[in-house]
């Protein structure tokens, strides 16, 4: 019996793995220009962090977390015992809670300091029902800016997110940026009550899940995919009509900065996002082509209360995360080709492959070129010269150096340019110079 990768996980095969590296690098290059520096946090955290940070009633925490349990603790549980809360671990479903935990633990935002701008890339885990663009283990790149509540932070994060998408090659016209404000502790509770009352008035038109949500977190009903619920929620009270003065001013300032930067966006008062920690600005980027219902390629927002939730001092924050796999789908839908996984500057082919002195000279030449910084390959399976050329072609070799007994006797190799088919005889010591 063969064993396949677990449902909802995906192997990144060489060309995808290479693209993931380029993706991360491009993101870090762009975000680095805005002052973001990398951080890496564990893929496991205490479950309590997510419960307190993301919110117990969210789908992510109540249904989608993978628990990590050591063999010892599993045995303890199976024997009817209990485990310490410190030992209750979960695989991270998102990156923000862990980064904020790290910032609090290591005091990365001392009072009066400039904001900490942190970026990360790595795997996230959610036990969702797998479908196209929705995995149980997926890769995200994200940023968190901690210690400033100015609208310039929100605006520059959105601007840099859109810049990244452009740089990675997602066509501008295929993306839609949605923005909203979720208000704050001052204005949101009253608004939440308005939505709850509205939902109760329309109880017979809403699904059961929405009506359960009406009790715990009515705003989640805006995310319901049921067309009947969506039609009802379309006419629900809008948060942007109920913001307090300071939230309204903040939201206006963010929009003015986006307008000034020429960033196109749509205001969407129904955009609430699934996690409890958001306050004020929220945003999401969606694409239309070939993505089905999983069309959000990135999103985030402000979370001014999260640091306190995880035991830190009041520290405003803002962040976003973007999904690698969905961006790859968006690029594929746009017809953008990924670069091949392997690059080959030179293939060294042996004419008379069975002569040990020829193979040894070829082996030395390959090492010499690699040491000089070129990607270089040779045959390791005793192929004929013809099939070595086929292999060189398959590897996309820019040049092939042919080495046979005659060339070797002169201390030279025949260097063939695979594009122009030009051939020159080059001294073995000069091959690296010829490659340059
Ligand atoms: P979220 O934390 O849900 O806002 O996710 C941020 C981004 O991560 C989304 O916009 C997606 O691009 C990506 N993402 C979220 N969940 C999944 C998933 N289950 N599978 C693949 N990508 C995901």
Short mmCIF file of C-alpha atoms and ligand atoms in Angstrom, two decimals:
data_model
loop_
_atom_site.label_atom_id
_atom_site.label_comp_id
_atom_site.label_asym_id
_atom_site.label_seq_id
_atom_site.Cartn_x
_atom_site.Cartn_y
_atom_site.Cartn_z
CA UNK A 1 0.00 0.00 0.00
CA UNK A 2 1.37 3.42 -0.89
CA UNK A 3 1.05 6.20 1.65
CA UNK A 4 0.03 9.59 0.30
CA UNK A 5 0.28 13.06 1.86
CA UNK A 6 -2.54 13.73 4.36
CA UNK A 7 -5.79 15.13 2.99
CA UNK A 8 -5.65 18.89 2.59
CA UNK A 9 -1.86 19.06 2.54
CA UNK A 10 0.22 19.65 -0.53
CA UNK A 11 3.75 18.74 -1.52
CA UNK A 12 5.54 21.70 -3.01
CA UNK A 13 7.39 19.93 -5.80
CA UNK A 14 10.74 21.41 -6.91
CA UNK A 15 9.42 24.12 -9.24
CA UNK A 16 6.75 25.13 -6.68
CA UNK A 17 9.24 24.99 -3.79
CA UNK A 18 11.56 27.19 -5.79
CA UNK A 19 8.71 29.59 -6.49
CA UNK A 20 7.84 29.64 -2.76
CA UNK A 21 11.43 30.76 -2.06
CA UNK A 22 11.19 33.48 -4.70
CA UNK A 23 7.77 34.48 -3.35
CA UNK A 24 9.12 34.88 0.20
CA UNK A 25 12.21 36.69 -1.04
CA UNK A 26 10.18 39.12 -3.16
CA UNK A 27 7.83 39.78 -0.25
CA UNK A 28 10.70 40.35 2.19
CA UNK A 29 12.45 42.63 -0.32
CA UNK A 30 9.32 44.75 -0.78
CA UNK A 31 8.37 44.82 2.91
CA UNK A 32 12.00 45.47 3.89
CA UNK A 33 11.78 48.75 1.97
CA UNK A 34 9.03 49.76 4.40
CA UNK A 35 11.17 48.92 7.42
CA UNK A 36 9.91 45.41 8.19
CA UNK A 37 12.40 42.89 9.63
CA UNK A 38 11.99 39.12 9.81
CA UNK A 39 10.87 37.13 12.83
CA UNK A 40 10.28 33.40 13.21
CA UNK A 41 8.03 31.98 15.87
CA UNK A 42 7.23 28.32 16.65
CA UNK A 43 4.60 26.54 14.57
CA UNK A 44 3.12 25.36 17.90
CA UNK A 45 1.87 27.65 20.63
CA UNK A 46 -0.06 27.12 23.81
CA UNK A 47 -3.69 26.61 22.82
CA UNK A 48 -4.64 29.31 25.32
CA UNK A 49 -2.89 31.94 23.17
CA UNK A 50 -5.25 31.32 20.26
CA UNK A 51 -8.29 30.99 22.50
CA UNK A 52 -7.59 34.37 24.11
CA UNK A 53 -6.13 36.11 21.07
CA UNK A 54 -8.29 34.94 18.18
CA UNK A 55 -11.43 34.29 20.21
CA UNK A 56 -13.10 31.14 21.47
CA UNK A 57 -16.23 31.62 19.35
CA UNK A 58 -14.43 31.99 16.02
CA UNK A 59 -14.56 29.08 13.55
CA UNK A 60 -10.78 29.01 13.50
CA UNK A 61 -10.52 28.34 17.24
CA UNK A 62 -13.73 26.41 17.90
CA UNK A 63 -13.48 24.04 14.94
CA UNK A 64 -10.32 24.34 12.93
CA UNK A 65 -7.32 24.01 15.23
CA UNK A 66 -5.06 21.00 15.14
CA UNK A 67 -3.99 20.05 18.63
CA UNK A 68 -0.45 18.83 19.08
CA UNK A 69 0.02 16.29 21.79
CA UNK A 70 3.13 14.46 22.96
CA UNK A 71 3.01 10.67 23.25
CA UNK A 72 3.39 10.95 27.00
CA UNK A 73 0.43 13.30 27.37
CA UNK A 74 -1.68 11.25 25.00
CA UNK A 75 -1.09 8.23 27.23
CA UNK A 76 -2.03 10.30 30.27
CA UNK A 77 -5.30 11.36 28.62
CA UNK A 78 -6.12 7.85 27.47
CA UNK A 79 -5.54 6.64 31.02
CA UNK A 80 -8.23 9.09 32.10
CA UNK A 81 -5.81 11.69 33.49
CA UNK A 82 -5.52 15.36 32.55
CA UNK A 83 -2.68 17.47 31.20
CA UNK A 84 -1.42 20.85 32.39
CA UNK A 85 -2.74 23.84 30.48
CA UNK A 86 0.86 24.74 29.56
CA UNK A 87 1.10 21.41 27.74
CA UNK A 88 -2.03 22.02 25.69
CA UNK A 89 -0.53 22.97 22.36
CA UNK A 90 -2.02 23.82 19.00
CA UNK A 91 -0.51 24.18 15.55
CA UNK A 92 -0.74 27.85 14.62
CA UNK A 93 -3.80 28.60 12.46
CA UNK A 94 -2.42 32.07 11.68
CA UNK A 95 0.70 34.09 12.43
CA UNK A 96 -0.45 37.20 14.25
CA UNK A 97 -1.11 35.72 17.70
CA UNK A 98 2.35 34.12 17.86
CA UNK A 99 4.17 37.27 16.71
CA UNK A 100 2.29 39.44 19.20
CA UNK A 101 3.04 36.86 21.92
CA UNK A 102 6.75 37.01 21.01
CA UNK A 103 6.72 40.82 21.01
CA UNK A 104 5.18 40.87 24.48
CA UNK A 105 7.45 38.11 25.83
CA UNK A 106 10.65 39.76 24.58
CA UNK A 107 9.49 43.35 25.06
CA UNK A 108 10.04 44.21 21.41
CA UNK A 109 7.98 47.38 21.76
CA UNK A 110 9.34 49.19 24.84
CA UNK A 111 7.34 52.22 25.87
CA UNK A 112 8.21 55.26 23.79
CA UNK A 113 10.05 53.21 21.17
CA UNK A 114 9.44 53.40 17.44
CA UNK A 115 6.94 50.79 16.22
CA UNK A 116 8.24 47.24 15.74
CA UNK A 117 7.72 46.20 12.13
CA UNK A 118 7.92 42.42 11.83
CA UNK A 119 7.44 40.06 8.90
CA UNK A 120 7.27 36.27 8.69
CA UNK A 121 6.71 33.42 6.28
CA UNK A 122 5.71 29.87 7.05
CA UNK A 123 3.14 27.15 7.37
CA UNK A 124 -0.26 27.57 9.00
CA UNK A 125 -2.65 24.77 9.90
CA UNK A 126 -6.45 24.79 9.83
CA UNK A 127 -8.69 21.74 9.92
CA UNK A 128 -11.01 23.10 7.24
CA UNK A 129 -12.83 21.07 4.62
CA UNK A 130 -10.26 20.92 1.82
CA UNK A 131 -11.17 22.32 -1.58
CA UNK A 132 -9.45 24.26 -4.35
CA UNK A 133 -7.51 27.05 -2.66
CA UNK A 134 -8.37 25.77 0.81
CA UNK A 135 -5.82 23.53 2.45
CA UNK A 136 -5.25 22.19 5.93
CA UNK A 137 -1.59 23.14 5.80
CA UNK A 138 -0.77 26.20 3.75
CA UNK A 139 1.91 28.86 3.50
CA UNK A 140 1.49 32.48 4.41
CA UNK A 141 3.67 35.56 4.33
CA UNK A 142 2.59 38.19 6.80
CA UNK A 143 3.55 41.38 8.58
CA UNK A 144 2.72 42.89 11.95
CA UNK A 145 3.38 46.50 12.95
CA UNK A 146 3.17 46.99 16.71
CA UNK A 147 3.21 50.19 18.70
CA UNK A 148 1.52 52.79 16.49
CA UNK A 149 -2.12 53.52 15.78
CA UNK A 150 -1.57 56.20 13.14
CA UNK A 151 -3.56 55.79 9.90
CA UNK A 152 -0.26 56.10 7.98
CA UNK A 153 0.64 52.61 9.27
CA UNK A 154 -2.60 51.16 7.89
CA UNK A 155 -2.25 52.95 4.57
CA UNK A 156 1.41 52.07 3.99
CA UNK A 157 0.73 48.40 4.81
CA UNK A 158 -2.06 48.29 2.21
CA UNK A 159 0.08 50.13 -0.34
CA UNK A 160 2.97 47.72 0.19
CA UNK A 161 0.68 44.67 -0.04
CA UNK A 162 -0.60 45.86 -3.42
CA UNK A 163 2.97 46.62 -4.52
CA UNK A 164 3.98 43.06 -3.64
CA UNK A 165 1.17 41.56 -5.72
CA UNK A 166 2.26 43.68 -8.66
CA UNK A 167 5.89 42.66 -8.23
CA UNK A 168 5.08 38.96 -8.09
CA UNK A 169 3.10 39.35 -11.31
CA UNK A 170 -0.60 39.27 -10.42
CA UNK A 171 -2.26 41.48 -13.04
CA UNK A 172 -3.55 44.66 -11.44
CA UNK A 173 -6.89 44.47 -13.23
CA UNK A 174 -7.61 41.01 -11.80
CA UNK A 175 -7.49 42.16 -8.15
CA UNK A 176 -10.06 43.91 -6.01
CA UNK A 177 -9.13 45.63 -2.75
CA UNK A 178 -11.93 45.88 -0.18
CA UNK A 179 -11.64 48.09 2.89
CA UNK A 180 -13.82 48.69 5.91
CA UNK A 181 -13.62 49.86 9.49
CA UNK A 182 -14.81 47.57 12.27
CA UNK A 183 -14.97 50.32 14.90
CA UNK A 184 -13.62 49.92 18.40
CA UNK A 185 -14.70 49.02 21.95
CA UNK A 186 -16.59 52.32 22.06
CA UNK A 187 -18.77 51.99 19.00
CA UNK A 188 -18.83 48.32 18.06
CA UNK A 189 -20.85 46.91 21.00
CA UNK A 190 -23.83 49.16 20.21
CA UNK A 191 -23.53 48.36 16.51
CA UNK A 192 -23.37 44.63 17.29
CA UNK A 193 -26.65 44.98 19.20
CA UNK A 194 -28.24 46.72 16.21
CA UNK A 195 -27.24 43.83 13.95
CA UNK A 196 -28.49 41.29 16.48
CA UNK A 197 -31.86 43.06 16.69
CA UNK A 198 -32.04 43.24 12.88
CA UNK A 199 -31.27 39.51 12.63
CA UNK A 200 -33.92 38.66 15.21
CA UNK A 201 -36.44 40.64 13.14
CA UNK A 202 -35.46 38.50 10.13
CA UNK A 203 -35.02 35.23 12.03
CA UNK A 204 -37.29 33.25 9.71
CA UNK A 205 -35.21 34.22 6.66
CA UNK A 206 -31.82 33.32 8.14
CA UNK A 207 -30.16 29.92 8.43
CA UNK A 208 -29.71 28.15 11.72
CA UNK A 209 -25.97 28.82 11.84
CA UNK A 210 -26.57 32.54 11.42
CA UNK A 211 -29.16 32.53 14.19
CA UNK A 212 -26.69 30.78 16.50
CA UNK A 213 -24.16 33.40 15.50
CA UNK A 214 -26.71 36.12 16.32
CA UNK A 215 -26.27 35.12 19.95
CA UNK A 216 -22.48 34.85 20.09
CA UNK A 217 -21.12 37.09 17.34
CA UNK A 218 -23.79 38.47 15.01
CA UNK A 219 -21.26 40.16 12.71
CA UNK A 220 -20.15 36.73 11.46
CA UNK A 221 -23.50 36.46 9.66
CA UNK A 222 -22.04 38.85 7.06
CA UNK A 223 -19.73 35.99 6.01
CA UNK A 224 -22.54 33.45 5.46
CA UNK A 225 -22.38 32.02 1.93
CA UNK A 226 -26.10 31.07 1.95
CA UNK A 227 -27.73 33.31 -0.74
CA UNK A 228 -30.86 33.87 1.39
CA UNK A 229 -28.78 35.05 4.36
CA UNK A 230 -26.59 37.20 2.09
CA UNK A 231 -29.71 38.93 0.72
CA UNK A 232 -30.97 39.69 4.23
CA UNK A 233 -27.57 40.86 5.49
CA UNK A 234 -27.25 43.18 2.48
CA UNK A 235 -29.79 45.47 4.15
CA UNK A 236 -28.48 45.11 7.70
CA UNK A 237 -27.26 48.24 9.50
CA UNK A 238 -23.81 49.26 8.24
CA UNK A 239 -20.91 49.69 10.66
CA UNK A 240 -19.68 52.74 8.78
CA UNK A 241 -22.94 54.54 9.70
CA UNK A 242 -22.29 53.81 13.38
CA UNK A 243 -18.61 54.56 13.96
CA UNK A 244 -17.62 56.82 16.85
CA UNK A 245 -15.95 60.11 15.90
CA UNK A 246 -12.39 58.91 16.37
CA UNK A 247 -12.94 55.70 14.38
CA UNK A 248 -14.62 57.66 11.59
CA UNK A 249 -11.74 60.14 11.46
CA UNK A 250 -9.21 57.30 11.46
CA UNK A 251 -11.02 55.53 8.62
CA UNK A 252 -11.30 58.76 6.62
CA UNK A 253 -7.59 59.41 7.09
CA UNK A 254 -6.67 55.91 5.87
CA UNK A 255 -8.84 56.35 2.77
CA UNK A 256 -7.42 59.80 2.06
CA UNK A 257 -3.88 58.37 2.17
CA UNK A 258 -4.87 55.54 -0.19
CA UNK A 259 -6.51 58.05 -2.52
CA UNK A 260 -3.38 60.19 -2.41
CA UNK A 261 -1.25 57.16 -3.32
CA UNK A 262 -3.56 56.32 -6.24
CA UNK A 263 -4.57 52.95 -4.76
CA UNK A 264 -7.97 51.83 -6.03
CA UNK A 265 -10.28 50.21 -3.48
CA UNK A 266 -13.93 49.51 -2.77
CA UNK A 267 -15.49 50.23 0.58
CA UNK A 268 -17.32 47.15 1.79
CA UNK A 269 -19.22 47.65 5.05
CA UNK A 270 -19.95 43.92 5.11
CA UNK A 271 -16.28 43.01 5.32
CA UNK A 272 -15.87 41.76 8.90
CA UNK A 273 -13.21 39.02 8.57
CA UNK A 274 -13.42 35.92 10.68
CA UNK A 275 -11.26 36.70 13.70
CA UNK A 276 -12.35 38.51 16.86
CA UNK A 277 -9.27 40.64 17.32
CA UNK A 278 -9.82 43.22 14.58
CA UNK A 279 -10.55 46.85 15.44
CA UNK A 280 -10.89 49.75 13.00
CA UNK A 281 -9.32 49.16 9.58
CA UNK A 282 -9.85 45.79 7.90
CA UNK A 283 -9.04 44.94 4.30
CA UNK A 284 -8.99 42.02 1.92
CA UNK A 285 -7.73 41.45 -1.61
CA UNK A 286 -9.78 39.20 -3.86
CA UNK A 287 -9.29 37.91 -7.38
CA UNK A 288 -11.95 36.75 -9.79
CA UNK A 289 -10.31 34.40 -12.26
CA UNK A 290 -10.56 30.67 -11.73
CA UNK A 291 -10.52 30.77 -7.95
CA UNK A 292 -14.04 29.65 -7.05
CA UNK A 293 -15.24 30.69 -3.62
CA UNK A 294 -11.73 30.78 -2.10
CA UNK A 295 -10.87 34.02 -3.83
CA UNK A 296 -9.19 35.99 -1.01
CA UNK A 297 -5.47 36.13 -1.71
CA UNK A 298 -4.68 38.23 1.35
CA UNK A 299 -6.15 40.33 4.08
CA UNK A 300 -5.65 41.84 7.46
CA UNK A 301 -6.41 44.76 9.66
CA UNK A 302 -5.83 46.61 12.87
CA UNK A 303 -5.94 44.90 16.26
CA UNK A 304 -5.42 47.49 18.95
CA UNK A 305 -6.48 45.24 21.86
CA UNK A 306 -4.70 42.01 21.02
CA UNK A 307 -1.48 42.65 22.99
CA UNK A 308 -3.56 43.18 26.14
CA UNK A 309 -5.53 40.00 25.46
CA UNK A 310 -2.31 38.02 25.56
CA UNK A 311 -1.04 39.73 28.71
CA UNK A 312 0.96 42.67 27.34
CA UNK A 313 0.61 46.38 27.93
CA UNK A 314 -1.73 48.30 25.59
CA UNK A 315 0.02 48.19 22.19
CA UNK A 316 -1.82 49.05 18.99
CA UNK A 317 -1.14 46.75 16.09
CA UNK A 318 -1.84 46.19 12.45
CA UNK A 319 -1.01 43.29 10.17
CA UNK A 320 -1.92 41.23 7.18
CA UNK A 321 -1.24 37.79 5.78
CA UNK A 322 -1.31 36.56 2.24
CA UNK A 323 -1.70 33.01 1.08
CA UNK A 324 1.03 31.57 -1.12
CA UNK A 325 -1.04 28.75 -2.64
CA UNK A 326 -3.89 31.06 -3.60
CA UNK A 327 -1.50 33.58 -5.13
CA UNK A 328 0.03 30.72 -7.14
CA UNK A 329 -3.47 29.81 -8.38
CA UNK A 330 -4.13 33.44 -9.28
CA UNK A 331 -0.87 33.57 -11.24
CA UNK A 332 -1.68 30.31 -13.00
CA UNK A 333 -5.14 31.63 -13.91
CA UNK A 334 -3.46 34.75 -15.31
CA UNK A 335 -1.20 32.54 -17.45
CA UNK A 336 2.01 33.56 -15.67
CA UNK A 337 4.64 30.82 -16.03
CA UNK A 338 6.74 29.80 -13.07
CA UNK A 339 10.47 29.63 -13.76
CA UNK A 340 11.81 26.07 -14.06
CA UNK A 341 13.17 24.62 -10.83
CA UNK A 342 16.60 23.93 -12.18
CA UNK A 343 19.05 26.29 -13.71
CA UNK A 344 22.07 25.01 -15.62
CA UNK A 345 24.82 27.28 -16.89
CA UNK A 346 26.98 24.48 -18.21
CA UNK A 347 26.65 20.77 -18.94
CA UNK A 348 29.94 18.91 -19.32
CA UNK A 349 29.53 16.04 -21.78
CA UNK A 350 32.06 13.24 -22.18
CA UNK A 351 32.87 11.94 -25.66
CA UNK A 352 34.24 8.50 -24.90
CA UNK A 353 32.56 8.31 -21.55
CA UNK A 354 34.15 4.98 -20.75
CA UNK A 355 37.67 6.45 -20.65
CA UNK A 356 38.39 7.08 -16.96
CA UNK A 357 40.78 9.98 -17.67
CA UNK A 358 38.03 11.76 -19.67
CA UNK A 359 35.45 11.26 -16.90
CA UNK A 360 37.94 12.41 -14.26
CA UNK A 361 38.78 15.55 -16.27
CA UNK A 362 35.04 16.21 -16.77
CA UNK A 363 34.43 15.71 -13.05
CA UNK A 364 37.21 18.25 -12.21
CA UNK A 365 35.87 20.74 -14.74
CA UNK A 366 32.38 20.51 -13.22
CA UNK A 367 33.76 21.20 -9.71
CA UNK A 368 35.87 24.07 -11.02
CA UNK A 369 32.81 25.74 -12.60
CA UNK A 370 30.64 25.21 -9.52
CA UNK A 371 33.39 26.71 -7.33
CA UNK A 372 33.38 29.72 -9.64
CA UNK A 373 29.66 30.18 -8.97
CA UNK A 374 28.10 28.51 -12.02
CA UNK A 375 25.44 25.84 -11.89
CA UNK A 376 26.95 22.90 -13.65
CA UNK A 377 26.04 19.24 -14.27
CA UNK A 378 27.45 16.15 -15.97
CA UNK A 379 26.21 12.65 -16.76
CA UNK A 380 26.41 10.09 -13.96
CA UNK A 381 24.91 7.12 -15.79
CA UNK A 382 27.28 6.34 -18.66
CA UNK A 383 24.99 7.75 -21.37
CA UNK A 384 25.95 8.08 -25.03
CA UNK A 385 27.06 11.52 -26.22
CA UNK A 386 23.73 11.96 -28.02
CA UNK A 387 21.72 11.26 -24.92
CA UNK A 388 24.01 13.53 -22.85
CA UNK A 389 23.03 16.33 -25.23
CA UNK A 390 19.36 15.42 -24.73
CA UNK A 391 19.86 15.62 -20.98
CA UNK A 392 21.62 18.98 -21.32
CA UNK A 393 18.63 20.23 -23.30
CA UNK A 394 16.20 18.97 -20.67
CA UNK A 395 18.14 20.75 -17.95
CA UNK A 396 18.01 23.95 -20.01
CA UNK A 397 21.81 24.15 -20.15
CA UNK A 398 23.00 27.42 -21.68
CA UNK A 399 26.29 25.85 -22.79
CA UNK A 400 27.72 22.36 -23.20
CA UNK A 401 31.44 21.61 -22.89
CA UNK A 402 32.37 18.48 -24.81
CA UNK A 403 35.42 16.67 -23.54
CA UNK A 404 36.90 13.67 -25.38
CA UNK A 405 40.35 12.06 -25.61
CA UNK A 406 41.39 14.49 -28.42
CA UNK A 407 40.34 17.61 -26.51
CA UNK A 408 41.91 16.28 -23.34
CA UNK A 409 45.24 15.69 -25.11
CA UNK A 410 45.26 19.45 -25.93
CA UNK A 411 44.04 20.44 -22.42
CA UNK A 412 40.91 21.92 -24.01
CA UNK A 413 37.14 21.42 -24.32
CA UNK A 414 34.72 22.25 -27.14
CA UNK A 415 32.31 24.81 -25.78
CA UNK A 416 28.96 24.86 -27.54
CA UNK A 417 26.41 27.62 -27.12
CA UNK A 418 23.07 25.83 -27.04
CA UNK A 419 21.13 28.82 -28.37
CA UNK A 420 23.39 29.85 -31.28
CA UNK A 421 25.08 26.43 -31.79
CA UNK A 422 28.44 28.26 -32.05
CA UNK A 423 31.39 26.09 -31.05
CA UNK A 424 34.81 27.18 -29.82
CA UNK A 425 37.79 25.30 -28.50
CA UNK A 426 38.61 26.65 -25.03
CA UNK A 427 41.48 25.77 -22.67
CA UNK A 428 40.13 23.91 -19.61
CA UNK A 429 41.53 26.64 -17.35
CA UNK A 430 39.58 29.28 -19.32
CA UNK A 431 36.13 27.65 -19.31
CA UNK A 432 34.87 29.67 -16.32
CA UNK A 433 36.09 32.89 -17.96
CA UNK A 434 34.26 31.88 -21.16
CA UNK A 435 31.07 31.31 -19.18
CA UNK A 436 31.29 34.83 -17.82
P1 LIG B 1 -6.79 34.84 6.98
O1 LIG B 1 -5.87 34.70 8.14
O2 LIG B 1 -7.93 33.86 7.02
O3 LIG B 1 -7.20 36.21 6.67
O4 LIG B 1 -5.92 34.36 5.75
C1 LIG B 1 -5.04 35.18 5.06
C2 LIG B 1 -4.80 34.59 3.72
O5 LIG B 1 -4.28 33.27 3.87
C3 LIG B 1 -6.06 34.38 2.91
O6 LIG B 1 -6.38 35.54 2.21
C4 LIG B 1 -5.66 33.25 1.99
O7 LIG B 1 -4.93 33.75 0.91
C5 LIG B 1 -4.78 32.41 2.86
N1 LIG B 1 -5.53 31.29 3.46
C6 LIG B 1 -6.32 31.31 4.55
N2 LIG B 1 -6.82 30.10 4.83
C7 LIG B 1 -6.34 29.27 3.88
C8 LIG B 1 -6.46 27.88 3.61
N3 LIG B 1 -7.19 27.07 4.40
N4 LIG B 1 -5.83 27.36 2.55
C9 LIG B 1 -5.06 28.14 1.75
N5 LIG B 1 -4.88 29.46 1.96
C10 LIG B 1 -5.51 30.02 3.01
#
